[in-house]
Each structure stands twice: as C-alpha cells, then as structure tokens.
Amino acid sequence: MAQIFIYLLIAHLIGDWIIQTYWMANEKSKHFAPLLVHVASYHIFTFGALYLAGVDFMKAFWATLFLAVTHALLDNRRFEFWWLRRIKKVAEKDVPVWLLLGVDQSFHLILLFLVSFWLAR
C-alpha cells in the first residue's frame, strides 16, 4: 500500500503543482474548460503512476476515474467552501488562501490514501 501511495503522491505533486498552469489554477473554479484540462492532465500522471506501481490495468482505470471525478468535485471549490462554512465556521469572504489550499490538499491526500488502501487489497 505504501508503494502505491508514494507513486500517487508523486503524480499528485506533478499534476497539482508542477504542470498546473496559472490559467488552470485561477479559472478552474469558475469555468469548465480549465477544470477539464487540469483534471485530464493530472490524471494522465495518475494512471501512469499506477501502471508503474504494477497495478492491474482495470483497477488502475477505475481508480483513476474515481480520483478524476473526486478531483473535479474538489477543484470546483463548492465542496471546500461548504466544508469551510459548515465545519470550520468561516464565512466564504473571510477564508484565507492558505486555509482553502490546506483543505483542498488534505482532501486530495485522503482520497489518494483511500485509493491506495483499496488497490493494495
């Protein structure tokens, strides 16, 4: 499980930080096209990481699809702002960037961990 998680973590760092453009980062919560481009490019690395980790093709496909859908749901920001309002009790206008980023990355990493656990079974 740890090996799969490390591969997914490296793919995450590449997809969410290294190759994500300014346009994707700033527009993905407002428009569908940058979100789609970001999610697609990110998950090319995700699938590649799972392939390199030796995960069965179909399991890698379903895991990548699950991560792509959940990634898109997180990156449109609706869930994150809901979480910040309901759970953290912070008004949307008062959310500092570091907190939004922290919540975003926490959920991405939790999902990567859960998928790693599922794939290792």
Short mmCIF file of N, CA and C in Angstrom, two decimals:
data_model
loop_
_atom_site.label_atom_id
_atom_site.label_comp_id
_atom_site.label_asym_id
_atom_site.label_seq_id
_atom_site.Cartn_x
_atom_site.Cartn_y
_atom_site.Cartn_z
N MET A 1 0.82 -1.20 0.00
CA MET A 1 0.00 0.00 0.00
C MET A 1 0.87 1.26 0.00
N ALA A 2 1.92 1.24 0.80
CA ALA A 2 2.78 2.42 0.89
C ALA A 2 3.42 2.75 -0.45
N GLN A 3 3.81 1.72 -1.20
CA GLN A 3 4.43 1.96 -2.51
C GLN A 3 3.44 2.63 -3.45
N ILE A 4 2.22 2.15 -3.48
CA ILE A 4 1.20 2.74 -4.35
C ILE A 4 0.95 4.19 -3.94
N PHE A 5 0.84 4.43 -2.63
CA PHE A 5 0.60 5.79 -2.15
C PHE A 5 1.74 6.73 -2.57
N ILE A 6 2.96 6.27 -2.47
CA ILE A 6 4.11 7.12 -2.85
C ILE A 6 4.05 7.45 -4.34
N TYR A 7 3.74 6.46 -5.17
CA TYR A 7 3.59 6.73 -6.61
C TYR A 7 2.48 7.75 -6.86
N LEU A 8 1.34 7.57 -6.17
CA LEU A 8 0.23 8.52 -6.34
C LEU A 8 0.60 9.90 -5.81
N LEU A 9 1.34 9.96 -4.73
CA LEU A 9 1.76 11.24 -4.17
C LEU A 9 2.68 11.98 -5.15
N ILE A 10 3.60 11.27 -5.76
CA ILE A 10 4.48 11.91 -6.74
C ILE A 10 3.67 12.40 -7.94
N ALA A 11 2.72 11.58 -8.41
CA ALA A 11 1.85 12.01 -9.51
C ALA A 11 1.05 13.23 -9.11
N HIS A 12 0.60 13.27 -7.85
CA HIS A 12 -0.16 14.42 -7.35
C HIS A 12 0.70 15.68 -7.36
N LEU A 13 1.92 15.57 -6.89
CA LEU A 13 2.80 16.74 -6.87
C LEU A 13 3.06 17.25 -8.29
N ILE A 14 3.24 16.34 -9.22
CA ILE A 14 3.45 16.74 -10.62
C ILE A 14 2.18 17.38 -11.18
N GLY A 15 1.05 16.69 -11.01
CA GLY A 15 -0.20 17.14 -11.63
C GLY A 15 -0.83 18.36 -11.00
N ASP A 16 -0.73 18.47 -9.68
CA ASP A 16 -1.41 19.58 -9.00
C ASP A 16 -0.51 20.79 -8.79
N TRP A 17 0.81 20.60 -8.90
CA TRP A 17 1.72 21.71 -8.63
C TRP A 17 2.64 22.04 -9.80
N ILE A 18 3.30 21.04 -10.35
CA ILE A 18 4.32 21.32 -11.36
C ILE A 18 3.72 21.67 -12.72
N ILE A 19 2.74 20.90 -13.19
CA ILE A 19 2.23 21.16 -14.55
C ILE A 19 0.96 22.00 -14.58
N GLN A 20 0.37 22.26 -13.44
CA GLN A 20 -0.84 23.09 -13.45
C GLN A 20 -0.45 24.53 -13.78
N THR A 21 -1.08 25.07 -14.79
CA THR A 21 -0.76 26.43 -15.22
C THR A 21 -1.52 27.46 -14.38
N TYR A 22 -1.09 28.69 -14.52
CA TYR A 22 -1.77 29.81 -13.85
C TYR A 22 -3.23 29.86 -14.28
N TRP A 23 -3.48 29.68 -15.58
CA TRP A 23 -4.85 29.69 -16.13
C TRP A 23 -5.70 28.61 -15.47
N MET A 24 -5.17 27.39 -15.38
CA MET A 24 -5.93 26.31 -14.74
C MET A 24 -6.22 26.64 -13.29
N ALA A 25 -5.20 27.04 -12.56
CA ALA A 25 -5.34 27.29 -11.13
C ALA A 25 -6.34 28.40 -10.83
N ASN A 26 -6.34 29.45 -11.63
CA ASN A 26 -7.20 30.60 -11.34
C ASN A 26 -8.58 30.52 -11.95
N GLU A 27 -8.76 29.70 -12.96
CA GLU A 27 -10.05 29.66 -13.66
C GLU A 27 -10.85 28.38 -13.43
N LYS A 28 -10.24 27.32 -12.89
CA LYS A 28 -10.93 26.03 -12.79
C LYS A 28 -12.15 26.05 -11.89
N SER A 29 -12.21 26.96 -10.95
CA SER A 29 -13.40 27.03 -10.09
C SER A 29 -14.50 27.89 -10.71
N LYS A 30 -14.19 28.56 -11.82
CA LYS A 30 -15.17 29.45 -12.46
C LYS A 30 -15.67 28.92 -13.80
N HIS A 31 -14.81 28.17 -14.50
CA HIS A 31 -15.15 27.72 -15.86
C HIS A 31 -14.81 26.24 -16.02
N PHE A 32 -15.60 25.56 -16.84
CA PHE A 32 -15.44 24.12 -17.01
C PHE A 32 -14.17 23.76 -17.78
N ALA A 33 -13.81 24.52 -18.81
CA ALA A 33 -12.67 24.15 -19.67
C ALA A 33 -11.35 24.04 -18.89
N PRO A 34 -10.97 25.03 -18.07
CA PRO A 34 -9.72 24.87 -17.34
C PRO A 34 -9.77 23.73 -16.32
N LEU A 35 -10.95 23.49 -15.75
CA LEU A 35 -11.10 22.37 -14.82
C LEU A 35 -10.89 21.05 -15.56
N LEU A 36 -11.50 20.92 -16.72
CA LEU A 36 -11.37 19.70 -17.52
C LEU A 36 -9.92 19.47 -17.95
N VAL A 37 -9.26 20.52 -18.41
CA VAL A 37 -7.86 20.39 -18.84
C VAL A 37 -6.98 19.99 -17.65
N HIS A 38 -7.20 20.62 -16.51
CA HIS A 38 -6.42 20.29 -15.32
C HIS A 38 -6.64 18.84 -14.90
N VAL A 39 -7.90 18.44 -14.79
CA VAL A 39 -8.21 17.08 -14.34
C VAL A 39 -7.66 16.05 -15.32
N ALA A 40 -7.81 16.29 -16.60
CA ALA A 40 -7.30 15.34 -17.61
C ALA A 40 -5.78 15.23 -17.55
N SER A 41 -5.09 16.37 -17.51
CA SER A 41 -3.62 16.31 -17.49
C SER A 41 -3.11 15.70 -16.19
N TYR A 42 -3.73 16.03 -15.09
CA TYR A 42 -3.36 15.47 -13.78
C TYR A 42 -3.49 13.95 -13.81
N HIS A 43 -4.58 13.45 -14.36
CA HIS A 43 -4.86 12.02 -14.26
C HIS A 43 -4.14 11.18 -15.31
N ILE A 44 -3.52 11.82 -16.28
CA ILE A 44 -2.58 11.08 -17.13
C ILE A 44 -1.41 10.62 -16.26
N PHE A 45 -0.95 11.50 -15.39
CA PHE A 45 0.14 11.14 -14.47
C PHE A 45 -0.33 10.13 -13.43
N THR A 46 -1.57 10.26 -12.99
CA THR A 46 -2.11 9.31 -12.01
C THR A 46 -2.13 7.91 -12.60
N PHE A 47 -2.68 7.77 -13.80
CA PHE A 47 -2.74 6.45 -14.42
C PHE A 47 -1.33 5.91 -14.66
N GLY A 48 -0.43 6.77 -15.12
CA GLY A 48 0.95 6.35 -15.33
C GLY A 48 1.62 5.88 -14.05
N ALA A 49 1.34 6.56 -12.96
CA ALA A 49 1.91 6.17 -11.67
C ALA A 49 1.40 4.80 -11.25
N LEU A 50 0.12 4.57 -11.44
CA LEU A 50 -0.45 3.27 -11.07
C LEU A 50 0.12 2.16 -11.95
N TYR A 51 0.31 2.46 -13.22
CA TYR A 51 0.92 1.50 -14.14
C TYR A 51 2.34 1.16 -13.68
N LEU A 52 3.12 2.19 -13.36
CA LEU A 52 4.49 1.97 -12.89
C LEU A 52 4.53 1.21 -11.56
N ALA A 53 3.50 1.38 -10.76
CA ALA A 53 3.43 0.68 -9.47
C ALA A 53 2.99 -0.77 -9.64
N GLY A 54 2.65 -1.16 -10.87
CA GLY A 54 2.28 -2.54 -11.13
C GLY A 54 0.82 -2.88 -10.88
N VAL A 55 -0.02 -1.87 -10.82
CA VAL A 55 -1.45 -2.09 -10.57
C VAL A 55 -2.09 -2.63 -11.85
N ASP A 56 -2.98 -3.60 -11.69
CA ASP A 56 -3.74 -4.17 -12.80
C ASP A 56 -4.43 -3.07 -13.60
N PHE A 57 -4.46 -3.23 -14.94
CA PHE A 57 -4.99 -2.19 -15.83
C PHE A 57 -6.39 -1.74 -15.44
N MET A 58 -7.30 -2.67 -15.24
CA MET A 58 -8.69 -2.29 -14.95
C MET A 58 -8.81 -1.63 -13.57
N LYS A 59 -8.08 -2.13 -12.60
CA LYS A 59 -8.09 -1.47 -11.29
C LYS A 59 -7.53 -0.06 -11.40
N ALA A 60 -6.46 0.09 -12.18
CA ALA A 60 -5.87 1.41 -12.38
C ALA A 60 -6.85 2.33 -13.09
N PHE A 61 -7.58 1.79 -14.07
CA PHE A 61 -8.57 2.58 -14.79
C PHE A 61 -9.65 3.09 -13.85
N TRP A 62 -10.25 2.18 -13.05
CA TRP A 62 -11.34 2.58 -12.14
C TRP A 62 -10.84 3.51 -11.05
N ALA A 63 -9.65 3.26 -10.55
CA ALA A 63 -9.08 4.15 -9.52
C ALA A 63 -8.85 5.54 -10.10
N THR A 64 -8.32 5.60 -11.32
CA THR A 64 -8.07 6.88 -11.97
C THR A 64 -9.37 7.62 -12.23
N LEU A 65 -10.38 6.90 -12.69
CA LEU A 65 -11.69 7.52 -12.94
C LEU A 65 -12.28 8.07 -11.65
N PHE A 66 -12.23 7.28 -10.57
CA PHE A 66 -12.73 7.74 -9.27
C PHE A 66 -11.99 9.00 -8.81
N LEU A 67 -10.67 8.96 -8.92
CA LEU A 67 -9.87 10.12 -8.50
C LEU A 67 -10.13 11.33 -9.38
N ALA A 68 -10.36 11.12 -10.67
CA ALA A 68 -10.65 12.24 -11.57
C ALA A 68 -11.97 12.91 -11.21
N VAL A 69 -12.99 12.11 -10.95
CA VAL A 69 -14.30 12.67 -10.59
C VAL A 69 -14.21 13.42 -9.26
N THR A 70 -13.60 12.80 -8.27
CA THR A 70 -13.50 13.47 -6.96
C THR A 70 -12.59 14.69 -7.03
N HIS A 71 -11.55 14.62 -7.86
CA HIS A 71 -10.67 15.78 -8.03
C HIS A 71 -11.44 16.96 -8.62
N ALA A 72 -12.25 16.67 -9.63
CA ALA A 72 -13.06 17.74 -10.25
C ALA A 72 -14.04 18.32 -9.24
N LEU A 73 -14.66 17.46 -8.44
CA LEU A 73 -15.61 17.94 -7.43
C LEU A 73 -14.91 18.83 -6.40
N LEU A 74 -13.71 18.47 -6.00
CA LEU A 74 -12.98 19.30 -5.05
C LEU A 74 -12.51 20.61 -5.69
N ASP A 75 -11.99 20.52 -6.90
CA ASP A 75 -11.38 21.70 -7.51
C ASP A 75 -12.38 22.73 -8.05
N ASN A 76 -13.66 22.39 -8.08
CA ASN A 76 -14.61 23.45 -8.45
C ASN A 76 -14.92 24.33 -7.24
N ARG A 77 -14.41 23.92 -6.08
CA ARG A 77 -14.42 24.68 -4.82
C ARG A 77 -15.75 24.68 -4.05
N ARG A 78 -16.83 24.18 -4.63
CA ARG A 78 -18.11 24.22 -3.91
C ARG A 78 -18.05 23.41 -2.62
N PHE A 79 -17.50 22.18 -2.70
CA PHE A 79 -17.41 21.35 -1.51
C PHE A 79 -16.50 21.99 -0.47
N GLU A 80 -15.38 22.51 -0.92
CA GLU A 80 -14.43 23.10 0.02
C GLU A 80 -15.03 24.29 0.76
N PHE A 81 -15.73 25.15 0.02
CA PHE A 81 -16.37 26.30 0.69
C PHE A 81 -17.50 25.84 1.60
N TRP A 82 -18.21 24.79 1.22
CA TRP A 82 -19.24 24.22 2.10
C TRP A 82 -18.58 23.74 3.39
N TRP A 83 -17.47 23.00 3.27
CA TRP A 83 -16.75 22.48 4.43
C TRP A 83 -16.27 23.62 5.33
N LEU A 84 -15.72 24.65 4.71
CA LEU A 84 -15.21 25.77 5.49
C LEU A 84 -16.34 26.51 6.22
N ARG A 85 -17.49 26.65 5.57
CA ARG A 85 -18.64 27.31 6.21
C ARG A 85 -19.22 26.44 7.32
N ARG A 86 -19.51 25.19 7.01
CA ARG A 86 -20.23 24.31 7.93
C ARG A 86 -19.36 23.74 9.05
N ILE A 87 -18.18 23.29 8.70
CA ILE A 87 -17.34 22.59 9.67
C ILE A 87 -16.37 23.55 10.37
N LYS A 88 -15.70 24.38 9.60
CA LYS A 88 -14.72 25.31 10.18
C LYS A 88 -15.34 26.62 10.65
N LYS A 89 -16.60 26.87 10.24
CA LYS A 89 -17.34 28.08 10.65
C LYS A 89 -16.65 29.37 10.20
N VAL A 90 -16.18 29.36 8.95
CA VAL A 90 -15.53 30.54 8.37
C VAL A 90 -16.38 31.01 7.20
N ALA A 91 -16.74 32.27 7.19
CA ALA A 91 -17.50 32.84 6.07
C ALA A 91 -16.63 32.83 4.82
N GLU A 92 -17.27 32.60 3.67
CA GLU A 92 -16.52 32.49 2.41
C GLU A 92 -15.64 33.71 2.16
N LYS A 93 -16.15 34.89 2.47
CA LYS A 93 -15.38 36.12 2.23
C LYS A 93 -14.17 36.23 3.15
N ASP A 94 -14.16 35.48 4.26
CA ASP A 94 -13.07 35.56 5.23
C ASP A 94 -12.05 34.42 5.12
N VAL A 95 -12.22 33.55 4.13
CA VAL A 95 -11.33 32.38 4.02
C VAL A 95 -9.97 32.81 3.47
N PRO A 96 -8.91 32.63 4.26
CA PRO A 96 -7.58 32.94 3.73
C PRO A 96 -7.16 31.87 2.71
N VAL A 97 -6.33 32.25 1.78
CA VAL A 97 -5.90 31.34 0.71
C VAL A 97 -5.24 30.10 1.30
N TRP A 98 -4.42 30.27 2.34
CA TRP A 98 -3.71 29.14 2.92
C TRP A 98 -4.68 28.10 3.48
N LEU A 99 -5.80 28.55 4.03
CA LEU A 99 -6.77 27.62 4.59
C LEU A 99 -7.51 26.87 3.48
N LEU A 100 -7.89 27.58 2.44
CA LEU A 100 -8.54 26.93 1.29
C LEU A 100 -7.60 25.90 0.67
N LEU A 101 -6.35 26.27 0.50
CA LEU A 101 -5.35 25.36 -0.05
C LEU A 101 -5.13 24.16 0.86
N GLY A 102 -5.08 24.40 2.15
CA GLY A 102 -4.89 23.31 3.11
C GLY A 102 -6.03 22.31 3.10
N VAL A 103 -7.26 22.81 3.06
CA VAL A 103 -8.43 21.93 2.99
C VAL A 103 -8.41 21.15 1.68
N ASP A 104 -8.15 21.84 0.58
CA ASP A 104 -8.08 21.21 -0.74
C ASP A 104 -7.06 20.07 -0.75
N GLN A 105 -5.85 20.36 -0.34
CA GLN A 105 -4.79 19.36 -0.37
C GLN A 105 -5.05 18.22 0.62
N SER A 106 -5.63 18.53 1.76
CA SER A 106 -5.95 17.47 2.73
C SER A 106 -6.92 16.46 2.14
N PHE A 107 -7.97 16.95 1.50
CA PHE A 107 -8.93 16.03 0.89
C PHE A 107 -8.32 15.25 -0.26
N HIS A 108 -7.48 15.89 -1.08
CA HIS A 108 -6.82 15.15 -2.16
C HIS A 108 -5.96 14.02 -1.58
N LEU A 109 -5.20 14.30 -0.54
CA LEU A 109 -4.32 13.29 0.05
C LEU A 109 -5.11 12.17 0.72
N ILE A 110 -6.21 12.51 1.38
CA ILE A 110 -7.06 11.48 1.98
C ILE A 110 -7.59 10.54 0.90
N LEU A 111 -8.04 11.11 -0.22
CA LEU A 111 -8.54 10.27 -1.31
C LEU A 111 -7.44 9.40 -1.90
N LEU A 112 -6.24 9.93 -2.05
CA LEU A 112 -5.12 9.12 -2.54
C LEU A 112 -4.82 7.97 -1.58
N PHE A 113 -4.89 8.24 -0.29
CA PHE A 113 -4.66 7.20 0.71
C PHE A 113 -5.73 6.11 0.62
N LEU A 114 -6.99 6.52 0.52
CA LEU A 114 -8.08 5.54 0.44
C LEU A 114 -7.97 4.68 -0.82
N VAL A 115 -7.63 5.30 -1.94
CA VAL A 115 -7.46 4.53 -3.18
C VAL A 115 -6.26 3.59 -3.05
N SER A 116 -5.19 4.03 -2.44
CA SER A 116 -4.02 3.17 -2.22
C SER A 116 -4.41 1.96 -1.38
N PHE A 117 -5.19 2.19 -0.35
CA PHE A 117 -5.66 1.11 0.52
C PHE A 117 -6.50 0.12 -0.28
N TRP A 118 -7.43 0.63 -1.10
CA TRP A 118 -8.29 -0.24 -1.91
C TRP A 118 -7.46 -1.04 -2.91
N LEU A 119 -6.52 -0.40 -3.57
CA LEU A 119 -5.71 -1.09 -4.58
C LEU A 119 -4.79 -2.14 -3.98
N ALA A 120 -4.38 -1.96 -2.75
CA ALA A 120 -3.46 -2.90 -2.11
C ALA A 120 -4.16 -4.15 -1.58
N ARG A 121 -5.48 -4.13 -1.57
CA ARG A 121 -6.23 -5.29 -1.04
C ARG A 121 -6.24 -6.44 -2.00
#
